[in-house]
Amino acid sequence: MPTSSPDQDFFKPVSHSRTTLTELMIPSYANFGGKIHGGILLSLMDKVAYACAAKHAGNYCVTVTVDGVHFLQPVEVGELVSLMASVNYVGRTSLLVGIKVIAENVKSGSVKHTNTSYFTMVAKGEDDKPALVPGLTLETPEDARRFIEALQRKEIKARSEQEFKEIKTHLELQQHLPTLDGQRCQMAFTL
């Protein structure tokens, strides 16, 4: 049962917890190809998601899932990376934080969108159990759109997970082996 306190039964506006983290990409963040490691970016996204979620929840928050991590463009050493986070949706104890990542070349002034991701966070109370979070006041049509999209994303994800679970449970290997025809694999076993 989620923990709660009387002062948590209220709403906070999206703007209350909107958070931006900006960091210079230094050479030690680079991979062998000279681009910034995806893991560095994921770590920064997790950090900004935590800051945003904790500010809204008023509690410690933990990452439960990360969705939609697509590295659209590489990030270069020397660029300033800004991670803009906002709470897009709240449940009873969970929050969905949307994060947009941009990289800016300060010399040329060029700005590129490198990632958009969604972190599901759960608030934890002093007893380390899930804690109720304040409701979300949607201040703009964009806030409402994001909330609705989050609801739809949640429904689609639940259906997809159930469908995949059924596939894994009932997969008959012999029946599906023809799907491997034309794929870049070979079988080193016989049935």
PDB file of C-alpha atoms in Angstrom, residues 13-160:
ATOM      1  CA  PRO A  13       1.871  22.685 -11.961  1.00  0.00           C
ATOM      2  CA  VAL A  14       4.109  21.244 -14.662  1.00  0.00           C
ATOM      3  CA  SER A  15       6.245  24.403 -14.440  1.00  0.00           C
ATOM      4  CA  HIS A  16       7.049  23.714 -10.772  1.00  0.00           C
ATOM      5  CA  SER A  17       9.337  20.802 -11.577  1.00  0.00           C
ATOM      6  CA  ARG A  18      10.460  21.617 -15.125  1.00  0.00           C
ATOM      7  CA  THR A  19      14.242  21.131 -15.051  1.00  0.00           C
ATOM      8  CA  THR A  20      17.124  21.837 -17.423  1.00  0.00           C
ATOM      9  CA  LEU A  21      20.592  20.405 -16.962  1.00  0.00           C
ATOM     10  CA  THR A  22      23.392  21.728 -19.179  1.00  0.00           C
ATOM     11  CA  GLU A  23      26.818  20.151 -19.308  1.00  0.00           C
ATOM     12  CA  LEU A  24      29.953  20.615 -21.396  1.00  0.00           C
ATOM     13  CA  MET A  25      30.992  17.462 -23.245  1.00  0.00           C
ATOM     14  CA  ILE A  26      34.639  16.832 -22.336  1.00  0.00           C
ATOM     15  CA  PRO A  27      37.180  14.489 -23.971  1.00  0.00           C
ATOM     16  CA  SER A  28      36.890  11.856 -21.216  1.00  0.00           C
ATOM     17  CA  TYR A  29      33.209  11.371 -22.229  1.00  0.00           C
ATOM     18  CA  ALA A  30      34.197  10.304 -25.763  1.00  0.00           C
ATOM     19  CA  ASN A  31      34.195   6.777 -27.167  1.00  0.00           C
ATOM     20  CA  PHE A  32      36.803   5.345 -29.546  1.00  0.00           C
ATOM     21  CA  GLY A  33      35.055   7.015 -32.476  1.00  0.00           C
ATOM     22  CA  GLY A  34      35.469  10.449 -30.892  1.00  0.00           C
ATOM     23  CA  LYS A  35      31.749  10.875 -30.188  1.00  0.00           C
ATOM     24  CA  ILE A  36      30.163  11.109 -26.742  1.00  0.00           C
ATOM     25  CA  HIS A  37      29.333   7.708 -25.212  1.00  0.00           C
ATOM     26  CA  GLY A  38      25.636   6.888 -25.219  1.00  0.00           C
ATOM     27  CA  GLY A  39      26.083   5.762 -21.614  1.00  0.00           C
ATOM     28  CA  ILE A  40      27.194   9.251 -20.604  1.00  0.00           C
ATOM     29  CA  LEU A  41      24.043  10.701 -22.158  1.00  0.00           C
ATOM     30  CA  LEU A  42      21.875   8.050 -20.470  1.00  0.00           C
ATOM     31  CA  SER A  43      23.458   8.877 -17.122  1.00  0.00           C
ATOM     32  CA  LEU A  44      22.734  12.583 -17.616  1.00  0.00           C
ATOM     33  CA  MET A  45      19.151  11.782 -18.673  1.00  0.00           C
ATOM     34  CA  ASP A  46      18.688   9.692 -15.531  1.00  0.00           C
ATOM     35  CA  LYS A  47      20.051  12.537 -13.427  1.00  0.00           C
ATOM     36  CA  VAL A  48      17.694  15.149 -14.894  1.00  0.00           C
ATOM     37  CA  ALA A  49      14.748  12.718 -14.710  1.00  0.00           C
ATOM     38  CA  TYR A  50      15.463  12.207 -11.011  1.00  0.00           C
ATOM     39  CA  ALA A  51      15.736  15.949 -10.338  1.00  0.00           C
ATOM     40  CA  CYS A  52      12.466  16.670 -12.140  1.00  0.00           C
ATOM     41  CA  ALA A  53      10.533  13.768 -10.572  1.00  0.00           C
ATOM     42  CA  ALA A  54      11.850  14.366  -7.047  1.00  0.00           C
ATOM     43  CA  LYS A  55      10.973  18.050  -7.245  1.00  0.00           C
ATOM     44  CA  HIS A  56       7.378  17.206  -8.212  1.00  0.00           C
ATOM     45  CA  ALA A  57       7.015  14.295  -5.783  1.00  0.00           C
ATOM     46  CA  GLY A  58       8.769  15.912  -2.850  1.00  0.00           C
ATOM     47  CA  ASN A  59      10.385  12.529  -2.255  1.00  0.00           C
ATOM     48  CA  TYR A  60      13.247  10.356  -3.382  1.00  0.00           C
ATOM     49  CA  CYS A  61      12.433   8.766  -6.757  1.00  0.00           C
ATOM     50  CA  VAL A  62      13.790   5.704  -8.532  1.00  0.00           C
ATOM     51  CA  THR A  63      13.923   4.896 -12.237  1.00  0.00           C
ATOM     52  CA  VAL A  64      11.607   2.045 -13.230  1.00  0.00           C
ATOM     53  CA  THR A  65      11.722   2.101 -17.024  1.00  0.00           C
ATOM     54  CA  VAL A  66      13.340   4.066 -19.816  1.00  0.00           C
ATOM     55  CA  ASP A  67      11.490   4.252 -23.132  1.00  0.00           C
ATOM     56  CA  GLY A  68      12.293   5.776 -26.468  1.00  0.00           C
ATOM     57  CA  VAL A  69      16.055   6.114 -26.258  1.00  0.00           C
ATOM     58  CA  HIS A  70      16.989   6.846 -29.851  1.00  0.00           C
ATOM     59  CA  PHE A  71      20.325   8.491 -30.582  1.00  0.00           C
ATOM     60  CA  LEU A  72      19.210  10.662 -33.480  1.00  0.00           C
ATOM     61  CA  GLN A  73      22.499  12.521 -33.993  1.00  0.00           C
ATOM     62  CA  PRO A  74      25.972  12.144 -32.484  1.00  0.00           C
ATOM     63  CA  VAL A  75      27.165  14.499 -29.774  1.00  0.00           C
ATOM     64  CA  GLU A  76      30.663  15.939 -30.174  1.00  0.00           C
ATOM     65  CA  VAL A  77      33.336  16.790 -27.660  1.00  0.00           C
ATOM     66  CA  GLY A  78      33.146  20.518 -26.875  1.00  0.00           C
ATOM     67  CA  GLU A  79      29.401  20.807 -27.386  1.00  0.00           C
ATOM     68  CA  LEU A  80      27.065  21.978 -24.660  1.00  0.00           C
ATOM     69  CA  VAL A  81      24.353  19.408 -24.035  1.00  0.00           C
ATOM     70  CA  SER A  82      21.093  20.600 -22.506  1.00  0.00           C
ATOM     71  CA  LEU A  83      18.596  18.097 -21.137  1.00  0.00           C
ATOM     72  CA  MET A  84      15.123  19.562 -20.670  1.00  0.00           C
ATOM     73  CA  ALA A  85      12.794  17.529 -18.466  1.00  0.00           C
ATOM     74  CA  SER A  86       9.174  17.900 -17.472  1.00  0.00           C
ATOM     75  CA  VAL A  87       6.618  15.723 -15.742  1.00  0.00           C
ATOM     76  CA  ASN A  88       4.260  14.632 -18.513  1.00  0.00           C
ATOM     77  CA  TYR A  89       2.034  12.299 -16.477  1.00  0.00           C
ATOM     78  CA  VAL A  90       1.446  11.219 -12.894  1.00  0.00           C
ATOM     79  CA  GLY A  91      -0.233   8.124 -11.506  1.00  0.00           C
ATOM     80  CA  ARG A  92      -0.655   7.361  -7.825  1.00  0.00           C
ATOM     81  CA  THR A  93       3.023   6.761  -7.094  1.00  0.00           C
ATOM     82  CA  SER A  94       4.615   7.038 -10.522  1.00  0.00           C
ATOM     83  CA  LEU A  95       5.609   9.892 -12.781  1.00  0.00           C
ATOM     84  CA  LEU A  96       6.485   9.919 -16.459  1.00  0.00           C
ATOM     85  CA  VAL A  97       9.259  12.403 -17.182  1.00  0.00           C
ATOM     86  CA  GLY A  98       9.766  13.471 -20.779  1.00  0.00           C
ATOM     87  CA  ILE A  99      13.292  14.519 -21.687  1.00  0.00           C
ATOM     88  CA  LYS A 100      14.474  16.382 -24.757  1.00  0.00           C
ATOM     89  CA  VAL A 101      18.221  16.524 -25.356  1.00  0.00           C
ATOM     90  CA  ILE A 102      19.868  19.143 -27.548  1.00  0.00           C
ATOM     91  CA  ALA A 103      23.532  19.729 -28.323  1.00  0.00           C
ATOM     92  CA  GLU A 104      24.892  23.160 -29.144  1.00  0.00           C
ATOM     93  CA  ASN A 105      28.124  23.995 -30.913  1.00  0.00           C
ATOM     94  CA  VAL A 106      29.061  27.247 -29.211  1.00  0.00           C
ATOM     95  CA  LYS A 107      31.478  28.267 -31.999  1.00  0.00           C
ATOM     96  CA  SER A 108      29.038  27.939 -34.880  1.00  0.00           C
ATOM     97  CA  GLY A 109      25.856  28.467 -32.873  1.00  0.00           C
ATOM     98  CA  SER A 110      24.290  25.382 -34.422  1.00  0.00           C
ATOM     99  CA  VAL A 111      21.827  23.443 -32.294  1.00  0.00           C
ATOM    100  CA  LYS A 112      20.705  19.871 -32.927  1.00  0.00           C
ATOM    101  CA  HIS A 113      18.091  17.654 -31.302  1.00  0.00           C
ATOM    102  CA  THR A 114      19.858  14.431 -30.298  1.00  0.00           C
ATOM    103  CA  ASN A 115      17.380  12.495 -28.135  1.00  0.00           C
ATOM    104  CA  THR A 116      13.882  12.389 -26.743  1.00  0.00           C
ATOM    105  CA  SER A 117      13.253   9.836 -24.018  1.00  0.00           C
ATOM    106  CA  TYR A 118      10.675   8.959 -21.397  1.00  0.00           C
ATOM    107  CA  PHE A 119      11.612   7.877 -17.876  1.00  0.00           C
ATOM    108  CA  THR A 120       9.067   6.293 -15.576  1.00  0.00           C
ATOM    109  CA  MET A 121       9.953   7.104 -11.986  1.00  0.00           C
ATOM    110  CA  VAL A 122       8.398   5.930  -8.721  1.00  0.00           C
ATOM    111  CA  ALA A 123       8.397   8.064  -5.583  1.00  0.00           C
ATOM    112  CA  LYS A 124       9.645   6.428  -2.371  1.00  0.00           C
ATOM    113  CA  GLY A 125       8.652   7.462   1.139  1.00  0.00           C
ATOM    114  CA  GLU A 126      10.768   7.441   4.295  1.00  0.00           C
ATOM    115  CA  ASP A 127       9.775   3.782   4.756  1.00  0.00           C
ATOM    116  CA  ASP A 128      11.176   2.973   1.277  1.00  0.00           C
ATOM    117  CA  LYS A 129       7.687   2.083   0.040  1.00  0.00           C
ATOM    118  CA  PRO A 130       5.965   3.729  -2.935  1.00  0.00           C
ATOM    119  CA  ALA A 131       4.661   7.154  -1.938  1.00  0.00           C
ATOM    120  CA  LEU A 132       1.688   9.052  -3.338  1.00  0.00           C
ATOM    121  CA  VAL A 133       2.642  11.926  -5.606  1.00  0.00           C
ATOM    122  CA  PRO A 134       0.809  15.221  -6.085  1.00  0.00           C
ATOM    123  CA  GLY A 135      -1.519  15.498  -9.034  1.00  0.00           C
ATOM    124  CA  LEU A 136      -0.430  17.463 -12.075  1.00  0.00           C
ATOM    125  CA  THR A 137      -1.839  20.853 -13.040  1.00  0.00           C
ATOM    126  CA  LEU A 138      -1.744  21.111 -16.826  1.00  0.00           C
ATOM    127  CA  GLU A 139      -0.990  24.753 -17.592  1.00  0.00           C
ATOM    128  CA  THR A 140      -0.948  24.736 -21.386  1.00  0.00           C
ATOM    129  CA  PRO A 141      -2.466  22.831 -24.303  1.00  0.00           C
ATOM    130  CA  GLU A 142       1.034  21.327 -24.790  1.00  0.00           C
ATOM    131  CA  ASP A 143       0.945  19.976 -21.211  1.00  0.00           C
ATOM    132  CA  ALA A 144      -2.471  18.414 -21.896  1.00  0.00           C
ATOM    133  CA  ARG A 145      -1.222  16.894 -25.177  1.00  0.00           C
ATOM    134  CA  ARG A 146       1.762  15.345 -23.399  1.00  0.00           C
ATOM    135  CA  PHE A 147      -0.447  13.935 -20.632  1.00  0.00           C
ATOM    136  CA  ILE A 148      -2.807  12.366 -23.195  1.00  0.00           C
ATOM    137  CA  GLU A 149       0.144  10.979 -25.186  1.00  0.00           C
ATOM    138  CA  ALA A 150       1.521   9.461 -21.977  1.00  0.00           C
ATOM    139  CA  LEU A 151      -1.820   7.747 -21.318  1.00  0.00           C
ATOM    140  CA  GLN A 152      -1.842   6.366 -24.850  1.00  0.00           C
ATOM    141  CA  ARG A 153       1.820   5.298 -24.604  1.00  0.00           C
ATOM    142  CA  LYS A 154       0.996   3.482 -21.357  1.00  0.00           C
ATOM    143  CA  GLU A 155      -1.914   1.606 -22.987  1.00  0.00           C
ATOM    144  CA  ILE A 156       0.111   0.664 -26.077  1.00  0.00           C
ATOM    145  CA  LYS A 157       3.032  -0.510 -23.946  1.00  0.00           C
ATOM    146  CA  ALA A 158       0.762  -2.694 -21.791  1.00  0.00           C
ATOM    147  CA  ARG A 159      -0.809  -4.304 -24.880  1.00  0.00           C
ATOM    148  CA  SER A 160       2.586  -4.818 -26.490  1.00  0.00           C
TER     149      SER A 160
END
